[in-house]
Every structure is written in C-alpha cells, then in structure tokens.
PDB file of C-alpha atoms in Angstrom:
ATOM      1  CA  MET A  65     -88.630  58.582 142.291  1.00  0.00           C
ATOM      2  CA  THR A  66     -89.398  57.790 139.006  1.00  0.00           C
ATOM      3  CA  GLY A  67     -87.137  59.645 137.644  1.00  0.00           C
ATOM      4  CA  ILE A  68     -84.341  57.753 139.637  1.00  0.00           C
ATOM      5  CA  PHE A  69     -85.589  54.250 138.478  1.00  0.00           C
ATOM      6  CA  THR A  70     -85.798  55.450 134.887  1.00  0.00           C
ATOM      7  CA  LEU A  71     -82.147  56.357 134.693  1.00  0.00           C
ATOM      8  CA  GLY A  72     -81.370  53.136 136.934  1.00  0.00           C
ATOM      9  CA  VAL A  73     -82.390  51.453 134.202  1.00  0.00           C
ATOM     10  CA  LEU A  74     -80.866  53.893 131.947  1.00  0.00           C
ATOM     11  CA  GLY A  75     -77.711  52.927 133.480  1.00  0.00           C
ATOM     12  CA  LEU A  76     -78.320  49.038 133.334  1.00  0.00           C
ATOM     13  CA  SER A  77     -78.512  49.732 129.629  1.00  0.00           C
ATOM     14  CA  LEU A  78     -75.308  51.623 129.082  1.00  0.00           C
ATOM     15  CA  SER A  79     -73.386  49.116 131.234  1.00  0.00           C
ATOM     16  CA  VAL A  80     -73.942  46.020 129.317  1.00  0.00           C
ATOM     17  CA  ASP A  81     -70.859  46.724 127.041  1.00  0.00           C
ATOM     18  CA  ALA A  82     -69.056  47.447 130.471  1.00  0.00           C
ATOM     19  CA  PHE A  83     -69.940  44.505 131.537  1.00  0.00           C
ATOM     20  CA  ALA A  84     -68.656  42.485 128.719  1.00  0.00           C
ATOM     21  CA  ALA A  85     -65.368  44.169 128.548  1.00  0.00           C
ATOM     22  CA  ALA A  86     -65.045  43.703 132.346  1.00  0.00           C
ATOM     23  CA  ILE A  87     -65.222  40.252 132.122  1.00  0.00           C
ATOM     24  CA  GLY A  88     -62.099  40.032 129.383  1.00  0.00           C
ATOM     25  CA  LYS A  89     -60.442  41.946 131.749  1.00  0.00           C
ATOM     26  CA  GLY A  90     -61.215  40.512 134.686  1.00  0.00           C
ATOM     27  CA  ALA A  91     -59.690  36.942 132.553  1.00  0.00           C
ATOM     28  CA  ALA A  92     -56.601  38.755 131.884  1.00  0.00           C
ATOM     29  CA  VAL A  93     -55.765  39.899 135.603  1.00  0.00           C
ATOM     30  CA  GLN A  94     -54.165  36.765 136.862  1.00  0.00           C
ATOM     31  CA  ASN A  95     -55.067  36.964 141.144  1.00  0.00           C
ATOM     32  CA  ALA A  96     -57.466  40.058 140.949  1.00  0.00           C
ATOM     33  CA  ARG A  97     -58.626  40.767 144.525  1.00  0.00           C
ATOM     34  CA  LEU A  98     -61.804  42.474 144.949  1.00  0.00           C
ATOM     35  CA  ASN A  99     -60.357  45.876 145.049  1.00  0.00           C
ATOM     36  CA  ASP A 100     -59.062  44.937 141.603  1.00  0.00           C
ATOM     37  CA  ALA A 101     -62.059  44.469 140.270  1.00  0.00           C
ATOM     38  CA  VAL A 102     -63.791  47.372 142.118  1.00  0.00           C
ATOM     39  CA  ARG A 103     -61.048  50.225 140.398  1.00  0.00           C
ATOM     40  CA  ILE A 104     -61.571  48.373 137.196  1.00  0.00           C
ATOM     41  CA  GLY A 105     -65.144  48.948 137.643  1.00  0.00           C
ATOM     42  CA  ALA A 106     -64.924  52.486 138.756  1.00  0.00           C
ATOM     43  CA  VAL A 107     -62.973  53.560 135.544  1.00  0.00           C
ATOM     44  CA  PHE A 108     -65.640  51.819 133.087  1.00  0.00           C
ATOM     45  CA  GLY A 109     -68.239  53.734 135.985  1.00  0.00           C
ATOM     46  CA  PHE A 110     -66.354  56.645 135.286  1.00  0.00           C
ATOM     47  CA  PHE A 111     -66.392  56.986 131.932  1.00  0.00           C
ATOM     48  CA  GLU A 112     -69.676  56.153 131.675  1.00  0.00           C
ATOM     49  CA  ALA A 113     -70.701  58.754 133.832  1.00  0.00           C
ATOM     50  CA  ILE A 114     -68.708  61.759 131.978  1.00  0.00           C
ATOM     51  CA  THR A 115     -69.589  60.923 128.385  1.00  0.00           C
ATOM     52  CA  PRO A 116     -73.610  61.774 128.880  1.00  0.00           C
ATOM     53  CA  VAL A 117     -72.100  65.023 130.225  1.00  0.00           C
ATOM     54  CA  ILE A 118     -69.580  65.619 126.816  1.00  0.00           C
ATOM     55  CA  GLY A 119     -72.744  65.084 125.379  1.00  0.00           C
ATOM     56  CA  TRP A 120     -74.567  67.607 127.203  1.00  0.00           C
ATOM     57  CA  VAL A 121     -72.011  70.340 126.657  1.00  0.00           C
ATOM     58  CA  LEU A 122     -71.884  69.540 123.312  1.00  0.00           C
ATOM     59  CA  GLY A 123     -75.383  70.294 122.247  1.00  0.00           C
ATOM     60  CA  LEU A 124     -77.784  69.645 119.940  1.00  0.00           C
ATOM     61  CA  ALA A 125     -75.733  71.435 117.013  1.00  0.00           C
ATOM     62  CA  LEU A 126     -73.192  68.450 117.468  1.00  0.00           C
ATOM     63  CA  SER A 127     -75.279  65.587 118.145  1.00  0.00           C
ATOM     64  CA  THR A 128     -75.886  65.183 114.538  1.00  0.00           C
ATOM     65  CA  TRP A 129     -72.298  64.454 114.077  1.00  0.00           C
ATOM     66  CA  ILE A 130     -71.457  62.399 117.466  1.00  0.00           C
ATOM     67  CA  ALA A 131     -74.612  60.236 116.299  1.00  0.00           C
ATOM     68  CA  ALA A 132     -73.514  59.738 112.729  1.00  0.00           C
ATOM     69  CA  VAL A 133     -70.328  58.571 113.852  1.00  0.00           C
ATOM     70  CA  ASP A 134     -70.126  57.066 117.188  1.00  0.00           C
ATOM     71  CA  HIS A 135     -70.494  53.599 116.197  1.00  0.00           C
ATOM     72  CA  TRP A 136     -67.542  53.251 113.666  1.00  0.00           C
ATOM     73  CA  ILE A 137     -65.159  55.062 116.568  1.00  0.00           C
ATOM     74  CA  ALA A 138     -66.925  52.959 118.824  1.00  0.00           C
ATOM     75  CA  PHE A 139     -66.254  49.430 116.405  1.00  0.00           C
ATOM     76  CA  GLY A 140     -63.039  50.415 115.591  1.00  0.00           C
ATOM     77  CA  LEU A 141     -61.487  51.261 118.965  1.00  0.00           C
ATOM     78  CA  LEU A 142     -63.382  47.563 120.339  1.00  0.00           C
ATOM     79  CA  LEU A 143     -62.010  45.868 116.761  1.00  0.00           C
ATOM     80  CA  VAL A 144     -58.335  47.110 117.570  1.00  0.00           C
ATOM     81  CA  ILE A 145     -58.413  46.221 121.335  1.00  0.00           C
ATOM     82  CA  GLY A 146     -60.355  42.975 120.994  1.00  0.00           C
ATOM     83  CA  CYS A 147     -58.061  41.800 118.703  1.00  0.00           C
ATOM     84  CA  ASN A 148     -54.604  42.570 120.662  1.00  0.00           C
ATOM     85  CA  MET A 149     -56.166  40.939 123.322  1.00  0.00           C
ATOM     86  CA  ILE A 150     -56.625  37.835 121.609  1.00  0.00           C
ATOM     87  CA  ARG A 151     -53.149  38.609 119.834  1.00  0.00           C
ATOM     88  CA  LEU A 152     -51.237  39.128 123.229  1.00  0.00           C
ATOM     89  CA  ALA A 153     -53.349  35.753 124.869  1.00  0.00           C
ATOM     90  CA  PHE A 154     -51.491  33.191 121.456  1.00  0.00           C
ATOM     91  CA  LYS A 155     -48.012  35.742 122.172  1.00  0.00           C
ATOM     92  CA  GLN A 156     -47.939  34.363 125.705  1.00  0.00           C
ATOM     93  CA  ASP A 157     -47.732  30.780 124.332  1.00  0.00           C
ATOM     94  CA  ASP A 158     -44.961  31.368 122.009  1.00  0.00           C
ATOM     95  CA  GLN A 159     -41.116  30.346 123.927  1.00  0.00           C
ATOM     96  CA  ASP A 160     -39.541  32.640 121.722  1.00  0.00           C
ATOM     97  CA  ASP A 161     -41.035  35.419 124.175  1.00  0.00           C
ATOM     98  CA  SER A 162     -38.935  36.361 127.209  1.00  0.00           C
ATOM     99  CA  GLU A 163     -41.176  36.827 130.509  1.00  0.00           C
ATOM    100  CA  GLN A 164     -40.297  40.508 130.754  1.00  0.00           C
ATOM    101  CA  ALA A 165     -41.542  40.978 127.348  1.00  0.00           C
ATOM    102  CA  VAL A 166     -45.188  39.251 128.130  1.00  0.00           C
ATOM    103  CA  MET A 167     -45.045  41.669 132.064  1.00  0.00           C
ATOM    104  CA  GLU A 168     -44.549  44.818 129.524  1.00  0.00           C
ATOM    105  CA  ALA A 169     -47.369  43.895 127.254  1.00  0.00           C
ATOM    106  CA  ARG A 170     -49.783  42.568 130.589  1.00  0.00           C
ATOM    107  CA  HIS A 171     -48.613  46.537 131.870  1.00  0.00           C
ATOM    108  CA  GLN A 172     -49.516  48.584 128.712  1.00  0.00           C
ATOM    109  CA  ARG A 173     -52.363  46.435 128.015  1.00  0.00           C
ATOM    110  CA  GLY A 174     -53.810  47.097 131.910  1.00  0.00           C
ATOM    111  CA  VAL A 175     -53.322  50.693 131.769  1.00  0.00           C
ATOM    112  CA  LEU A 176     -53.862  51.825 128.367  1.00  0.00           C
ATOM    113  CA  GLY A 177     -56.061  48.991 127.569  1.00  0.00           C
ATOM    114  CA  LEU A 178     -58.439  49.503 130.162  1.00  0.00           C
ATOM    115  CA  VAL A 179     -58.818  53.074 129.414  1.00  0.00           C
ATOM    116  CA  THR A 180     -59.552  52.808 125.470  1.00  0.00           C
ATOM    117  CA  THR A 181     -62.123  49.886 126.397  1.00  0.00           C
ATOM    118  CA  ALA A 182     -63.843  51.997 129.320  1.00  0.00           C
ATOM    119  CA  LEU A 183     -64.076  55.175 127.106  1.00  0.00           C
ATOM    120  CA  ALA A 184     -65.234  52.639 123.618  1.00  0.00           C
ATOM    121  CA  THR A 185     -67.455  50.870 125.889  1.00  0.00           C
ATOM    122  CA  SER A 186     -68.967  54.287 126.939  1.00  0.00           C
ATOM    123  CA  ILE A 187     -68.642  56.158 123.792  1.00  0.00           C
ATOM    124  CA  ASP A 188     -72.417  56.029 122.898  1.00  0.00           C
ATOM    125  CA  ALA A 189     -73.120  57.558 126.330  1.00  0.00           C
ATOM    126  CA  THR A 190     -72.615  60.560 124.662  1.00  0.00           C
ATOM    127  CA  ALA A 191     -75.029  60.620 122.374  1.00  0.00           C
ATOM    128  CA  VAL A 192     -77.612  59.960 125.438  1.00  0.00           C
ATOM    129  CA  GLY A 193     -76.118  62.632 127.180  1.00  0.00           C
ATOM    130  CA  VAL A 194     -77.888  64.982 124.404  1.00  0.00           C
ATOM    131  CA  SER A 195     -80.927  63.361 124.553  1.00  0.00           C
ATOM    132  CA  LEU A 196     -80.868  64.190 128.648  1.00  0.00           C
ATOM    133  CA  GLY A 197     -79.870  67.892 127.554  1.00  0.00           C
ATOM    134  CA  VAL A 198     -82.939  67.944 125.241  1.00  0.00           C
ATOM    135  CA  MET A 199     -85.624  66.291 128.099  1.00  0.00           C
ATOM    136  CA  GLN A 200     -84.033  68.653 130.226  1.00  0.00           C
ATOM    137  CA  VAL A 201     -83.049  65.865 133.320  1.00  0.00           C
ATOM    138  CA  ASN A 202     -80.824  66.701 136.165  1.00  0.00           C
ATOM    139  CA  ILE A 203     -77.640  65.742 134.880  1.00  0.00           C
ATOM    140  CA  LEU A 204     -75.247  65.716 137.400  1.00  0.00           C
ATOM    141  CA  ALA A 205     -77.765  63.188 138.921  1.00  0.00           C
ATOM    142  CA  ALA A 206     -77.664  61.151 135.730  1.00  0.00           C
ATOM    143  CA  CYS A 207     -74.490  60.799 135.828  1.00  0.00           C
ATOM    144  CA  LEU A 208     -74.252  59.730 139.108  1.00  0.00           C
ATOM    145  CA  VAL A 209     -76.603  57.350 138.587  1.00  0.00           C
ATOM    146  CA  ILE A 210     -75.651  56.097 135.638  1.00  0.00           C
ATOM    147  CA  GLY A 211     -71.514  55.950 136.813  1.00  0.00           C
ATOM    148  CA  GLY A 212     -72.936  54.338 139.865  1.00  0.00           C
ATOM    149  CA  VAL A 213     -74.996  51.401 137.926  1.00  0.00           C
ATOM    150  CA  THR A 214     -71.520  50.560 135.852  1.00  0.00           C
ATOM    151  CA  THR A 215     -69.275  50.612 137.796  1.00  0.00           C
ATOM    152  CA  VAL A 216     -71.173  48.030 140.144  1.00  0.00           C
ATOM    153  CA  VAL A 217     -72.372  45.653 136.865  1.00  0.00           C
ATOM    154  CA  ALA A 218     -68.073  45.887 135.905  1.00  0.00           C
ATOM    155  CA  THR A 219     -66.678  45.269 138.926  1.00  0.00           C
ATOM    156  CA  LEU A 220     -68.999  42.088 138.822  1.00  0.00           C
ATOM    157  CA  GLY A 221     -68.218  41.368 135.496  1.00  0.00           C
ATOM    158  CA  VAL A 222     -64.506  41.552 136.600  1.00  0.00           C
ATOM    159  CA  ILE A 223     -65.052  38.959 139.218  1.00  0.00           C
ATOM    160  CA  ILE A 224     -66.741  36.567 136.625  1.00  0.00           C
ATOM    161  CA  GLY A 225     -63.963  37.051 134.554  1.00  0.00           C
ATOM    162  CA  ARG A 226     -61.537  36.128 137.155  1.00  0.00           C
ATOM    163  CA  HIS A 227     -63.157  33.353 137.967  1.00  0.00           C
ATOM    164  CA  ALA A 228     -63.832  32.036 134.211  1.00  0.00           C
ATOM    165  CA  SER A 229     -59.717  32.526 133.846  1.00  0.00           C
ATOM    166  CA  VAL A 230     -59.462  29.925 136.528  1.00  0.00           C
ATOM    167  CA  TRP A 231     -62.098  27.594 134.837  1.00  0.00           C
ATOM    168  CA  ILE A 232     -60.947  27.805 131.214  1.00  0.00           C
ATOM    169  CA  GLY A 233     -57.222  29.480 131.634  1.00  0.00           C
ATOM    170  CA  ARG A 234     -55.810  31.964 128.712  1.00  0.00           C
ATOM    171  CA  TYR A 235     -58.791  30.972 126.597  1.00  0.00           C
ATOM    172  CA  ALA A 236     -60.854  32.938 128.784  1.00  0.00           C
ATOM    173  CA  GLU A 237     -58.503  36.108 127.164  1.00  0.00           C
ATOM    174  CA  ILE A 238     -59.421  35.066 124.361  1.00  0.00           C
ATOM    175  CA  LEU A 239     -62.878  34.703 124.637  1.00  0.00           C
ATOM    176  CA  GLY A 240     -62.920  38.210 126.172  1.00  0.00           C
ATOM    177  CA  GLY A 241     -60.871  39.918 122.674  1.00  0.00           C
ATOM    178  CA  VAL A 242     -63.605  38.054 121.192  1.00  0.00           C
ATOM    179  CA  ALA A 243     -66.868  39.597 123.065  1.00  0.00           C
ATOM    180  CA  LEU A 244     -65.278  42.987 122.744  1.00  0.00           C
ATOM    181  CA  ILE A 245     -65.104  42.392 118.840  1.00  0.00           C
ATOM    182  CA  GLY A 246     -68.491  40.881 118.972  1.00  0.00           C
ATOM    183  CA  ILE A 247     -69.736  44.152 121.075  1.00  0.00           C
ATOM    184  CA  GLY A 248     -68.420  46.270 118.580  1.00  0.00           C
ATOM    185  CA  CYS A 249     -70.285  44.443 115.778  1.00  0.00           C
ATOM    186  CA  SER A 250     -72.929  45.059 117.447  1.00  0.00           C
ATOM    187  CA  ILE A 251     -73.050  48.380 117.998  1.00  0.00           C
ATOM    188  CA  LEU A 252     -72.444  48.751 114.211  1.00  0.00           C
ATOM    189  CA  TYR A 253     -74.943  46.642 113.190  1.00  0.00           C
ATOM    190  CA  THR A 254     -77.728  48.051 115.754  1.00  0.00           C
ATOM    191  CA  HIS A 255     -77.161  51.753 114.577  1.00  0.00           C
ATOM    192  CA  LEU A 256     -76.467  50.985 110.750  1.00  0.00           C
ATOM    193  CA  THR A 257     -79.956  48.962 110.475  1.00  0.00           C
ATOM    194  CA  ASN A 258     -81.654  51.227 112.364  1.00  0.00           C
ATOM    195  CA  PRO A 259     -82.215  54.535 110.721  1.00  0.00           C
TER     196      PRO A 259
END
C-alpha cells in the first residue's frame, strides 16, 4: 500500500504542469461540457502515463542524454504554445479576421495544441521512468496511477479554466498562455539551478 501512496504523490507532482495547462485549455474551449473536460484530461493523463514507459524502455544509457535536454525541449514547446495562445487571443479582436479563420485557428489549436501541450508537460516523466526502472517499481502500476491522477487533476483544471473564462473573458486564454510560458521558464530554471 505504501507503494501506491508513493506513486500517487508522484502522480500529483507530475500533474502540476498538466493542471496549469488544462486551465488554459478550459479557458480556450467555449461552452466546454464535462465530457470535453474529461476528454482533455484523458489526453493529458495518457501522455503522462506513457512517457515514463518511454523512459523505462530507453534505459539508463540514454537517461543522461534525456536528462540533459528534457528541460530545453519542454521550455521550447511550452514557450511556442504559450506565445501562440496569446497571439490567437489578441487576433480574435482584430476586425480584419473572418470568423472562419478564427474557427480554423481554434480547431488547429484544439487538436494539435492539446497533444503538443500534453506532450510538453509530460516530458519530465520520461526521466522519471528511467528512475522507476532503476528502483524496480512495477512500471504498469506506476503508469496507471500516474496517468489516472493526471487525468483527474487535468479534468479539474479544464473545469476551473472554463469558469474562469466566464469571469474574465478572453483574458483567461491570455493568462493560460502566460501560465504555459511560466511553466516552461520554471522547468528551465529548476533544471539549470539544480546540478
């Protein structure tokens, strides 16, 4: 039972980035229903669950390379996604844009952006997967717990973000983009200051 509790705490710590990103996604999805929130949460949970397996499979030989660049990859992806969210939020106010172009941008951001954001927020879990292999933890149990916790946490983030968008309008989407950039900067700072 201690192992499940430890994996639950690990899942919570790994899902913090997904929670913040899901708030931004919830703000971006207008009139999101519970099934939309669960779907978005499940995407975050899926990537958070499979990335430890990738790390576990890659093994200790590649862990040095992954650990050396994972923070740069996560920072770059989150920076690009965050800036794009902010740009599209401001673009909605531009009178020259047709509603069709805005809807196409939202769809692209919704599908590709969701997958890219989920991947970016779960990239650190690859290195965790290597650690789980070294500690001889049951990787299937670890992935199920980590993915399940992240799904629940990210679903809550979408619901919170949806309500935030009602209160603060399009600025919630801008805040979501700023939050993603902040997460990327935090990941980068943490890795560069901890040898």
